[in-house]
Amino acid sequence: MKILIAYYSRTGNNEKIANELQKKLNCDIEKIVDTVNRKGVLGWLKSGRSARNKEMSTIVPIEKDPSAYDAVVVACPFWAGNIPPPIRTYISENKDKFNRFALVSVCAAGEGNEKAIPDYEAILGKKVMVHLFLKQNELKHGDYEKKLQEFSEAVLRLTES
């Protein structure tokens, strides 16, 4: 059973979750690096507009081949309730390489981002098998450990089937 966590994080929240998951799952991890500067208020505004318009981005070439893994967990925020361009690019470029796909996110809306799952599935051509949406406040206050543990166990079950 091989698992890859691929993550993108503008503020560090999703990087934190990706690193915690890596420890729980004892798996490989890959940072998705965007070549677009998304820092500051202007970067935040531009990023939200790009996500809403379902734009792609240019990312640094990845090192790990998703097809070599039983499951890939993507960790990323949602911007304006949509997939951020760097992750849209990563998924679009690798959609035929995912065996099983799971999703974890830390963002302001938390569970409100379930509406983006059909967009992921349309790009992938398959189901998002497990997902966890955390609010930033849960991360800030440490109120997420039980949810993260349950998510980790669900991902492990995915690779056993």
N, CA, C and O atoms as a DFTB+ gen file, in Angstrom:
644 C
 N C O
     1  1       0.842      -1.176       0.000
     2  2       0.000       0.000       0.000
     3  2       0.883       1.233       0.000
     4  3       1.636       1.470       0.944
     5  1       0.787       2.008      -1.052
     6  2       1.567       3.241      -1.176
     7  2       0.620       4.421      -1.305
     8  3      -0.331       4.406      -2.087
     9  1       0.910       5.441      -0.517
    10  2       0.087       6.642      -0.509
    11  2       0.980       7.847      -0.765
    12  3       2.102       7.921      -0.264
    13  1       0.473       8.783      -1.547
    14  2       1.147      10.047      -1.800
    15  2       0.236      11.178      -1.337
    16  3      -0.962      11.188      -1.621
    17  1       0.821      12.119      -0.627
    18  2       0.118      13.364      -0.315
    19  2       0.729      14.438      -1.207
    20  3       1.930      14.701      -1.143
    21  1      -0.103      15.051      -2.033
    22  2       0.313      16.173      -2.870
    23  2      -0.403      17.403      -2.315
    24  3      -1.627      17.404      -2.185
    25  1       0.351      18.438      -1.991
    26  2      -0.307      19.578      -1.365
    27  2       0.141      20.904      -1.965
    28  3       1.245      21.054      -2.489
    29  1      -0.779      21.853      -1.859
    30  2      -0.498      23.242      -2.188
    31  2      -1.009      24.076      -1.025
    32  3      -2.107      23.843      -0.518
    33  1      -0.214      25.046      -0.607
    34  2      -0.599      25.878       0.522
    35  2      -0.075      27.287       0.323
    36  3       1.132      27.497       0.210
    37  1      -0.977      28.245       0.279
    38  2      -0.575      29.650       0.130
    39  2      -0.171      30.244       1.470
    40  3       0.753      31.055       1.537
    41  1      -0.861      29.842       2.549
    42  2      -0.632      30.462       3.863
    43  2       0.075      29.544       4.859
    44  3       0.503      29.997       5.920
    45  1       0.201      28.266       4.528
    46  2       0.840      27.327       5.445
    47  2      -0.128      26.397       6.154
    48  3       0.305      25.397       6.728
    49  1      -1.423      26.688       6.137
    50  2      -2.406      25.834       6.820
    51  2      -2.472      24.434       6.218
    52  3      -2.443      23.436       6.939
    53  1      -2.560      24.371       4.905
    54  2      -2.660      23.057       4.258
    55  2      -1.330      22.311       4.269
    56  3      -1.307      21.081       4.236
    57  1      -0.239      23.042       4.316
    58  2       1.061      22.400       4.476
    59  2       1.141      21.717       5.843
    60  3       1.659      20.606       5.959
    61  1       0.629      22.386       6.870
    62  2       0.622      21.801       8.221
    63  2      -0.183      20.506       8.239
    64  3       0.274      19.500       8.783
    65  1      -1.371      20.524       7.651
    66  2      -2.213      19.318       7.616
    67  2      -1.537      18.226       6.802
    68  3      -1.562      17.060       7.197
    69  1      -0.939      18.577       5.685
    70  2      -0.253      17.580       4.846
    71  2       0.874      16.914       5.629
    72  3       1.037      15.696       5.565
    73  1       1.646      17.698       6.362
    74  2       2.750      17.139       7.141
    75  2       2.249      16.253       8.285
    76  3       2.856      15.223       8.579
    77  1       1.154      16.643       8.927
    78  2       0.576      15.804       9.985
    79  2       0.054      14.491       9.405
    80  3       0.232      13.426       9.997
    81  1      -0.588      14.578       8.249
    82  2      -1.086      13.360       7.594
    83  2       0.063      12.446       7.182
    84  3      -0.037      11.225       7.305
    85  1       1.133      13.025       6.702
    86  2       2.287      12.215       6.298
    87  2       2.782      11.376       7.476
    88  3       3.129      10.208       7.304
    89  1       2.814      11.960       8.656
    90  2       3.253      11.222       9.843
    91  2       2.267      10.105      10.186
    92  3       2.677       8.995      10.527
    93  1       0.985      10.395      10.095
    94  2      -0.036       9.385      10.416
    95  2      -0.044       8.233       9.412
    96  3      -0.239       7.076       9.785
    97  1       0.167       8.557       8.155
    98  2       0.073       7.553       7.090
    99  2       1.426       6.954       6.712
   100  3       1.493       5.975       5.969
   101  1       2.494       7.542       7.223
   102  2       3.845       7.073       6.908
   103  2       4.011       6.933       5.388
   104  3       4.296       5.853       4.872
   105  1       3.824       8.053       4.695
   106  2       3.777       8.012       3.233
   107  2       4.651       9.097       2.620
   108  3       5.261       9.900       3.325
   109  1       4.697       9.104       1.305
   110  2       5.435      10.121       0.565
   111  2       4.625      11.413       0.502
   112  3       3.403      11.417       0.654
   113  1       5.339      12.498       0.276
   114  2       4.678      13.807       0.192
   115  2       5.324      14.614      -0.925
   116  3       6.524      14.498      -1.175
   117  1       4.522      15.427      -1.591
   118  2       5.042      16.300      -2.651
   119  2       4.368      17.655      -2.564
   120  3       3.142      17.759      -2.534
   121  1       5.181      18.675      -2.526
   122  2       4.673      20.047      -2.524
   123  2       4.445      20.491      -3.966
   124  3       5.342      20.382      -4.802
   125  1       3.260      20.984      -4.249
   126  2       2.946      21.544      -5.559
   127  2       3.355      23.021      -5.505
   128  3       2.844      23.790      -4.691
   129  1       4.268      23.394      -6.373
   130  2       4.815      24.746      -6.347
   131  2       4.282      25.535      -7.542
   132  3       4.494      25.164      -8.696
   133  1       3.602      26.605      -7.244
   134  2       3.040      27.499      -8.252
   135  2       4.100      28.512      -8.664
   136  3       4.861      28.986      -7.820
   137  1       4.159      28.845      -9.929
   138  2       5.125      29.851     -10.388
   139  2       4.546      31.265     -10.333
   140  3       5.256      32.240     -10.583
   141  1       3.261      31.374     -10.007
   142  2       2.613      32.682      -9.915
   143  2       2.749      33.208      -8.486
   144  3       2.530      32.467      -7.528
   145  1       3.104      34.467      -8.342
   146  2       3.192      35.096      -7.029
   147  2       1.776      35.411      -6.538
   148  3       1.069      36.218      -7.142
   149  1       1.377      34.778      -5.457
   150  2       0.030      34.963      -4.922
   151  2       0.053      35.581      -3.520
   152  3      -0.897      35.425      -2.753
   153  1       1.124      36.270      -3.198
   154  2       1.284      36.856      -1.870
   155  2       0.520      38.167      -1.740
   156  3       0.266      38.862      -2.723
   157  1       0.163      38.483      -0.509
   158  2      -0.461      39.758      -0.193
   159  2      -1.916      39.841      -0.614
   160  3      -2.492      38.881      -1.127
   161  1      -2.495      41.009      -0.384
   162  2      -3.910      41.236      -0.677
   163  2      -4.190      41.138      -2.171
   164  3      -5.187      40.538      -2.574
   165  1      -3.327      41.718      -2.995
   166  2      -3.539      41.645      -4.446
   167  2      -3.436      40.203      -4.934
   168  3      -4.217      39.774      -5.783
   169  1      -2.481      39.465      -4.401
   170  2      -2.355      38.054      -4.756
   171  2      -3.580      37.265      -4.345
   172  3      -4.031      36.389      -5.083
   173  1      -4.125      37.565      -3.174
   174  2      -5.327      36.905      -2.680
   175  2      -6.510      37.201      -3.598
   176  3      -7.253      36.291      -3.965
   177  1      -6.688      38.467      -3.970
   178  2      -7.796      38.843      -4.860
   179  2      -7.659      38.187      -6.231
   180  3      -8.619      37.637      -6.771
   181  1      -6.456      38.256      -6.779
   182  2      -6.197      37.664      -8.098
   183  2      -6.424      36.150      -8.062
   184  3      -6.956      35.570      -9.009
   185  1      -6.021      35.529      -6.975
   186  2      -6.171      34.082      -6.838
   187  2      -7.635      33.668      -6.777
   188  3      -8.040      32.694      -7.411
   189  1      -8.422      34.415      -6.012
   190  2      -9.860      34.123      -5.932
   191  2     -10.535      34.241      -7.283
   192  3     -11.356      33.399      -7.647
   193  1     -10.192      35.288      -8.032
   194  2     -10.765      35.475      -9.373
   195  2     -10.342      34.338     -10.302
   196  3     -11.159      33.811     -11.056
   197  1      -9.072      33.966     -10.244
   198  2      -8.574      32.884     -11.100
   199  2      -9.267      31.562     -10.782
   200  3      -9.606      30.799     -11.687
   201  1      -9.474      31.296      -9.495
   202  2     -10.152      30.059      -9.099
   203  2     -11.607      30.070      -9.571
   204  3     -12.102      29.075     -10.098
   205  1     -12.281      31.195      -9.378
   206  2     -13.683      31.312      -9.789
   207  2     -13.826      31.112     -11.300
   208  3     -14.822      30.558     -11.766
   209  1     -12.829      31.564     -12.059
   210  2     -12.847      31.421     -13.523
   211  2     -12.299      30.069     -13.992
   212  3     -12.184      29.823     -15.193
   213  1     -11.964      29.203     -13.041
   214  2     -11.450      27.858     -13.323
   215  2     -10.198      27.896     -14.199
   216  3     -10.038      27.099     -15.123
   217  1      -9.328      28.832     -13.884
   218  2      -8.083      28.977     -14.630
   219  2      -7.047      27.975     -14.151
   220  3      -7.098      27.488     -13.021
   221  1      -6.118      27.684     -15.026
   222  2      -4.979      26.835     -14.700
   223  2      -3.815      27.760     -14.348
   224  3      -3.905      28.979     -14.489
   225  1      -2.739      27.162     -13.893
   226  2      -1.535      27.892     -13.554
   227  2      -0.342      27.124     -14.114
   228  3      -0.503      26.037     -14.668
   229  1       0.811      27.671     -13.974
   230  2       2.030      26.949     -14.323
   231  2       2.665      26.503     -13.016
   232  3       2.925      27.317     -12.130
   233  1       2.915      25.199     -12.904
   234  2       3.528      24.668     -11.691
   235  2       4.909      24.101     -12.023
   236  3       5.190      23.713     -13.157
   237  1       5.750      24.067     -11.005
   238  2       7.068      23.452     -11.148
   239  2       6.847      21.962     -11.412
   240  3       5.981      21.363     -10.775
   241  1       7.589      21.349     -12.318
   242  2       7.389      19.914     -12.601
   243  2       7.450      19.066     -11.326
   244  3       8.291      19.281     -10.453
   245  1       6.540      18.104     -11.248
   246  2       6.473      17.242     -10.065
   247  2       7.567      16.181     -10.136
   248  3       8.075      15.853     -11.208
   249  1       7.910      15.660      -8.972
   250  2       8.936      14.629      -8.888
   251  2       8.347      13.230      -8.768
   252  3       8.961      12.263      -9.220
   253  1       7.167      13.107      -8.165
   254  2       6.585      11.794      -7.893
   255  2       5.451      11.494      -8.865
   256  3       4.567      12.325      -9.074
   257  1       5.480      10.319      -9.449
   258  2       4.470       9.881     -10.412
   259  2       3.252       9.344      -9.656
   260  3       3.361       8.319      -8.983
   261  1       2.093      10.010      -9.749
   262  2       0.910       9.555      -9.020
   263  2       0.480       8.122      -9.352
   264  3      -0.148       7.465      -8.522
   265  1       0.805       7.633     -10.541
   266  2       0.393       6.278     -10.916
   267  2       1.143       5.207     -10.123
   268  3       0.748       4.041     -10.136
   269  1       2.202       5.583      -9.445
   270  2       2.977       4.633      -8.640
   271  2       2.372       4.423      -7.252
   272  3       2.923       3.688      -6.433
   273  1       1.237       5.072      -6.994
   274  2       0.623       5.023      -5.663
   275  2      -0.781       4.434      -5.725
   276  3      -1.513       4.619      -6.697
   277  1      -1.137       3.716      -4.655
   278  2      -2.488       3.158      -4.544
   279  2      -3.527       4.261      -4.346
   280  3      -4.661       4.157      -4.813
   281  1      -3.118       5.321      -3.644
   282  2      -4.018       6.450      -3.398
   283  2      -3.207       7.735      -3.346
   284  3      -2.067       7.756      -2.884
   285  1      -3.822       8.803      -3.831
   286  2      -3.237      10.136      -3.735
   287  2      -4.201      10.996      -2.931
   288  3      -5.392      11.071      -3.233
   289  1      -3.665      11.639      -1.907
   290  2      -4.423      12.587      -1.099
   291  2      -3.961      13.979      -1.499
   292  3      -2.774      14.294      -1.406
   293  1      -4.884      14.803      -1.940
   294  2      -4.555      16.185      -2.256
   295  2      -4.984      17.049      -1.079
   296  3      -6.118      16.958      -0.608
   297  1      -4.074      17.882      -0.613
   298  2      -4.352      18.847       0.451
   299  2      -4.199      20.240      -0.137
   300  3      -3.143      20.596      -0.660
   301  1      -5.263      21.019      -0.044
   302  2      -5.222      22.367      -0.608
   303  2      -6.369      23.202      -0.055
   304  3      -7.334      22.663       0.488
   305  1      -6.261      24.514      -0.194
   306  2      -7.379      25.381       0.181
   307  2      -8.423      25.404      -0.931
   308  3      -8.238      24.806      -1.992
   309  1      -9.498      26.090      -0.672
   310  2     -10.462      26.445      -1.714
   311  2     -10.477      27.952      -1.774
   312  3     -10.453      28.624      -0.742
   313  1     -10.515      28.476      -2.962
   314  2     -10.551      29.923      -3.138
   315  2     -11.873      30.277      -3.790
   316  3     -12.194      29.794      -4.875
   317  1     -12.635      31.124      -3.119
   318  2     -13.974      31.496      -3.595
   319  2     -14.804      30.239      -3.837
   320  3     -15.624      30.189      -4.754
   321  1     -14.576      29.213      -2.993
   322  2     -15.321      27.958      -3.105
   323  2     -14.902      27.083      -4.271
   324  3     -15.624      26.158      -4.642
   325  1     -13.749      27.362      -4.852
   326  2     -13.300      26.654      -6.049
   327  2     -11.893      26.082      -5.860
   328  3     -11.178      26.430      -4.920
   329  1     -11.526      25.200      -6.778
   330  2     -10.197      24.587      -6.783
   331  2      -9.171      25.663      -7.127
   332  3      -9.349      26.389      -8.105
   333  1      -8.096      25.779      -6.338
   334  2      -7.068      26.763      -6.690
   335  2      -6.338      26.363      -7.976
   336  3      -6.118      25.176      -8.217
   337  1      -5.965      27.338      -8.796
   338  2      -5.325      27.031     -10.081
   339  2      -4.146      26.061     -10.029
   340  3      -4.049      25.208     -10.911
   341  1      -3.239      26.140      -9.044
   342  2      -2.132      25.181      -9.059
   343  2      -2.601      23.724      -8.909
   344  3      -2.024      22.822      -9.515
   345  1      -3.633      23.502      -8.112
   346  2      -4.155      22.144      -7.939
   347  2      -4.985      21.740      -9.153
   348  3      -4.958      20.579      -9.560
   349  1      -5.715      22.675      -9.729
   350  2      -6.448      22.369     -10.965
   351  2      -5.462      21.903     -12.036
   352  3      -5.740      20.960     -12.777
   353  1      -4.327      22.560     -12.112
   354  2      -3.293      22.181     -13.080
   355  2      -2.742      20.794     -12.761
   356  3      -2.648      19.943     -13.645
   357  1      -2.378      20.566     -11.498
   358  2      -1.826      19.271     -11.082
   359  2      -2.787      18.124     -11.408
   360  3      -2.380      17.098     -11.953
   361  1      -4.046      18.309     -11.074
   362  2      -5.029      17.249     -11.317
   363  2      -5.265      17.059     -12.816
   364  3      -5.325      15.929     -13.299
   365  1      -5.395      18.147     -13.536
   366  2      -5.625      18.049     -14.984
   367  2      -4.468      17.353     -15.693
   368  3      -4.684      16.536     -16.587
   369  1      -3.252      17.675     -15.296
   370  2      -2.075      17.080     -15.946
   371  2      -1.865      15.612     -15.573
   372  3      -1.154      14.890     -16.272
   373  1      -2.478      15.174     -14.483
   374  2      -2.246      13.813     -13.990
   375  2      -3.521      12.989     -13.842
   376  3      -3.488      11.924     -13.226
   377  1      -4.624      13.445     -14.381
   378  2      -5.924      12.822     -14.123
   379  2      -5.978      11.335     -14.463
   380  3      -6.736      10.597     -13.834
   381  1      -5.215      10.889     -15.413
   382  2      -5.230       9.474     -15.783
   383  2      -4.275       8.637     -14.926
   384  3      -4.161       7.427     -15.125
   385  1      -3.599       9.271     -13.988
   386  2      -2.598       8.582     -13.177
   387  2      -3.071       8.274     -11.756
   388  3      -2.356       7.616     -11.000
   389  1      -4.255       8.737     -11.385
   390  2      -4.749       8.523     -10.024
   391  2      -5.502       7.204      -9.935
   392  3      -6.458       6.982     -10.677
   393  1      -5.075       6.328      -9.029
   394  2      -5.802       5.084      -8.784
   395  2      -6.999       5.339      -7.871
   396  3      -8.130       4.991      -8.209
   397  1      -6.747       5.938      -6.737
   398  2      -7.788       6.361      -5.803
   399  2      -7.443       7.777      -5.371
   400  3      -6.271       8.137      -5.260
   401  1      -8.478       8.578      -5.129
   402  2      -8.261       9.998      -4.873
   403  2      -9.001      10.417      -3.609
   404  3     -10.188      10.138      -3.445
   405  1      -8.275      11.091      -2.719
   406  2      -8.868      11.641      -1.498
   407  2      -8.494      13.116      -1.409
   408  3      -7.540      13.565      -2.043
   409  1      -9.247      13.852      -0.626
   410  2      -9.103      15.294      -0.574
   411  2      -9.210      15.783       0.862
   412  3     -10.117      15.389       1.595
   413  1      -8.277      16.646       1.261
   414  2      -8.346      17.303       2.565
   415  2      -8.077      18.784       2.346
   416  3      -7.266      19.163       1.501
   417  1      -8.771      19.617       3.120
   418  2      -8.627      21.048       2.932
   419  2      -8.820      21.791       4.242
   420  3      -9.653      21.424       5.071
   421  1      -8.035      22.834       4.407
   422  2      -8.232      23.796       5.487
   423  2      -8.531      25.124       4.818
   424  3      -7.720      25.630       4.042
   425  1      -9.695      25.691       5.115
   426  2     -10.052      26.999       4.567
   427  2     -11.147      27.608       5.431
   428  3     -11.601      26.987       6.392
   429  1     -11.560      28.789       5.102
   430  2     -12.529      29.513       5.926
   431  2     -13.887      28.823       5.983
   432  3     -14.518      28.802       7.040
   433  1     -14.352      28.257       4.870
   434  2     -15.715      27.722       4.809
   435  2     -15.854      26.290       5.316
   436  3     -16.972      25.861       5.603
   437  1     -14.782      25.547       5.436
   438  2     -14.875      24.173       5.914
   439  2     -15.807      23.331       5.065
   440  3     -15.649      23.260       3.846
   441  1     -16.786      22.688       5.706
   442  2     -17.718      21.794       5.007
   443  2     -18.486      22.489       3.885
   444  3     -19.009      21.816       2.997
   445  1     -18.564      23.792       3.905
   446  2     -19.244      24.515       2.839
   447  2     -18.610      24.306       1.478
   448  3     -19.207      24.631       0.451
   449  1     -17.412      23.768       1.467
   450  2     -16.718      23.556       0.200
   451  2     -17.041      22.225      -0.459
   452  3     -16.455      21.892      -1.489
   453  1     -17.955      21.464       0.111
   454  2     -18.369      20.211      -0.535
   455  2     -18.901      20.452      -1.941
   456  3     -18.868      19.553      -2.781
   457  1     -19.386      21.647      -2.196
   458  2     -19.921      21.958      -3.525
   459  2     -18.847      21.874      -4.611
   460  3     -19.179      21.800      -5.794
   461  1     -17.573      21.884      -4.234
   462  2     -16.487      21.791      -5.221
   463  2     -16.176      20.350      -5.613
   464  3     -15.464      20.123      -6.592
   465  1     -16.688      19.383      -4.879
   466  2     -16.375      17.982      -5.182
   467  2     -16.770      17.604      -6.613
   468  3     -15.979      16.945      -7.288
   469  1     -17.938      17.981      -7.104
   470  2     -18.255      17.633      -8.499
   471  2     -17.258      18.190      -9.514
   472  3     -17.030      17.575     -10.556
   473  1     -16.667      19.336      -9.223
   474  2     -15.659      19.894     -10.126
   475  2     -14.414      19.012     -10.137
   476  3     -13.855      18.738     -11.199
   477  1     -13.975      18.563      -8.949
   478  2     -12.864      17.611      -8.891
   479  2     -13.193      16.358      -9.692
   480  3     -12.384      15.894     -10.496
   481  1     -14.375      15.818      -9.468
   482  2     -14.759      14.568     -10.131
   483  2     -14.869      14.728     -11.631
   484  3     -14.574      13.793     -12.376
   485  1     -15.291      15.902     -12.090
   486  2     -15.369      16.150     -13.536
   487  2     -13.969      16.147     -14.160
   488  3     -13.772      15.613     -15.252
   489  1     -13.011      16.738     -13.468
   490  2     -11.646      16.751     -13.987
   491  2     -11.049      15.349     -13.944
   492  3     -10.437      14.894     -14.910
   493  1     -11.233      14.668     -12.814
   494  2     -10.644      13.348     -12.608
   495  2     -11.275      12.262     -13.471
   496  3     -10.600      11.330     -13.909
   497  1     -12.566      12.392     -13.707
   498  2     -13.295      11.315     -14.373
   499  2     -13.548      10.158     -13.428
   500  3     -13.818       9.042     -13.871
   501  1     -13.464      10.411     -12.121
   502  2     -13.733       9.396     -11.091
   503  2     -14.122      10.098      -9.802
   504  3     -14.046      11.322      -9.696
   505  1     -14.536       9.316      -8.836
   506  2     -15.027       9.845      -7.567
   507  2     -13.897      10.271      -6.631
   508  3     -12.819       9.676      -6.617
   509  1     -14.170      11.306      -5.860
   510  2     -13.364      11.627      -4.694
   511  2     -13.848      10.647      -3.635
   512  3     -14.988      10.740      -3.178
   513  1     -13.004       9.719      -3.247
   514  2     -13.446       8.606      -2.413
   515  2     -13.567       8.965      -0.936
   516  3     -14.424       8.417      -0.243
   517  1     -12.740       9.861      -0.446
   518  2     -12.772      10.297       0.944
   519  2     -12.416      11.776       0.965
   520  3     -11.548      12.221       0.214
   521  1     -13.082      12.534       1.821
   522  2     -12.732      13.945       1.935
   523  2     -12.876      14.432       3.374
   524  3     -13.641      13.881       4.166
   525  1     -12.126      15.471       3.681
   526  2     -12.206      16.144       4.972
   527  2     -12.002      17.627       4.730
   528  3     -10.987      18.041       4.170
   529  1     -12.976      18.428       5.157
   530  2     -12.878      19.872       5.037
   531  2     -12.855      20.476       6.427
   532  3     -13.832      20.380       7.170
   533  1     -11.762      21.086       6.770
   534  2     -11.590      21.720       8.077
   535  2     -11.650      23.235       7.944
   536  3     -11.240      23.803       6.933
   537  1     -12.167      23.872       8.982
   538  2     -12.155      25.332       9.026
   539  2     -10.842      25.811       9.623
   540  3     -10.224      25.119      10.431
   541  1     -10.430      26.986       9.222
   542  2      -9.204      27.572       9.755
   543  2      -9.238      27.657      11.276
   544  3      -8.222      27.444      11.937
   545  1     -10.411      27.969      11.830
   546  2     -10.537      28.071      13.285
   547  2     -10.274      26.727      13.970
   548  3      -9.713      26.693      15.065
   549  1     -10.671      25.629      13.339
   550  2     -10.390      24.314      13.911
   551  2      -8.883      24.082      13.988
   552  3      -8.378      23.555      14.979
   553  1      -8.188      24.471      12.960
   554  2      -6.736      24.318      12.940
   555  2      -6.095      25.229      13.995
   556  3      -5.193      24.819      14.725
   557  1      -6.575      26.452      14.054
   558  2      -6.032      27.436      14.991
   559  2      -6.191      26.992      16.442
   560  3      -5.288      27.179      17.257
   561  1      -7.348      26.400      16.759
   562  2      -7.650      26.014      18.136
   563  2      -7.333      24.549      18.433
   564  3      -7.517      24.094      19.562
   565  1      -6.857      23.808      17.431
   566  2      -6.502      22.407      17.648
   567  2      -7.697      21.480      17.756
   568  3      -7.580      20.388      18.314
   569  1      -8.841      21.891      17.236
   570  2     -10.079      21.104      17.346
   571  2     -10.301      20.182      16.150
   572  3     -11.432      20.038      15.686
   573  1      -9.262      19.572      15.657
   574  2      -9.391      18.790      14.432
   575  2      -8.774      17.399      14.523
   576  3      -8.929      16.603      13.596
   577  1      -8.090      17.091      15.600
   578  2      -7.308      15.852      15.695
   579  2      -8.164      14.602      15.457
   580  3      -7.756      13.702      14.723
   581  1      -9.338      14.548      16.073
   582  2     -10.208      13.376      15.905
   583  2     -10.630      13.233      14.434
   584  3     -10.616      12.131      13.886
   585  1     -10.997      14.332      13.810
   586  2     -11.396      14.299      12.395
   587  2     -10.235      13.852      11.508
   588  3     -10.427      13.077      10.571
   589  1      -9.037      14.340      11.805
   590  2      -7.866      13.973      11.012
   591  2      -7.526      12.496      11.188
   592  3      -7.123      11.830      10.234
   593  1      -7.686      11.990      12.397
   594  2      -7.445      10.568      12.644
   595  2      -8.448       9.707      11.869
   596  3      -8.066       8.715      11.250
   597  1      -9.723      10.084      11.903
   598  2     -10.759       9.343      11.170
   599  2     -10.499       9.392       9.662
   600  3     -10.685       8.399       8.960
   601  1     -10.074      10.543       9.181
   602  2      -9.741      10.680       7.762
   603  2      -8.569       9.767       7.404
   604  3      -8.606       9.081       6.382
   605  1      -7.540       9.757       8.235
   606  2      -6.363       8.903       8.005
   607  2      -6.767       7.440       7.922
   608  3      -6.309       6.712       7.042
   609  1      -7.617       7.017       8.829
   610  2      -8.080       5.626       8.835
   611  2      -8.884       5.310       7.581
   612  3      -8.772       4.215       7.030
   613  1      -9.693       6.263       7.128
   614  2     -10.473       6.063       5.906
   615  2      -9.560       5.941       4.689
   616  3      -9.812       5.124       3.804
   617  1      -8.508       6.744       4.642
   618  2      -7.552       6.658       3.532
   619  2      -6.865       5.300       3.542
   620  3      -6.694       4.688       2.488
   621  1      -6.470       4.822       4.712
   622  2      -5.840       3.509       4.811
   623  2      -6.787       2.400       4.348
   624  3      -6.361       1.454       3.685
   625  1      -8.057       2.517       4.694
   626  2      -9.037       1.518       4.236
   627  2      -9.166       1.521       2.718
   628  3      -9.379       0.475       2.105
   629  1      -9.037       2.703       2.113
   630  2      -9.090       2.816       0.649
   631  2      -8.026       1.934      -0.006
   632  3      -8.283       1.276      -1.014
   633  1      -6.859       1.931       0.570
   634  2      -5.747       1.221      -0.044
   635  2      -5.821      -0.280       0.221
   636  3      -5.095      -1.056      -0.401
   637  1      -6.689      -0.694       1.137
   638  2      -6.836      -2.113       1.432
   639  2      -7.867      -2.785       0.539
   640  3      -7.896      -4.011       0.432
   641  1      -8.708      -1.990      -0.097
   642  2      -9.784      -2.572      -0.925
   643  2      -9.340      -2.866      -2.340
   644  3     -10.131      -3.354      -3.147
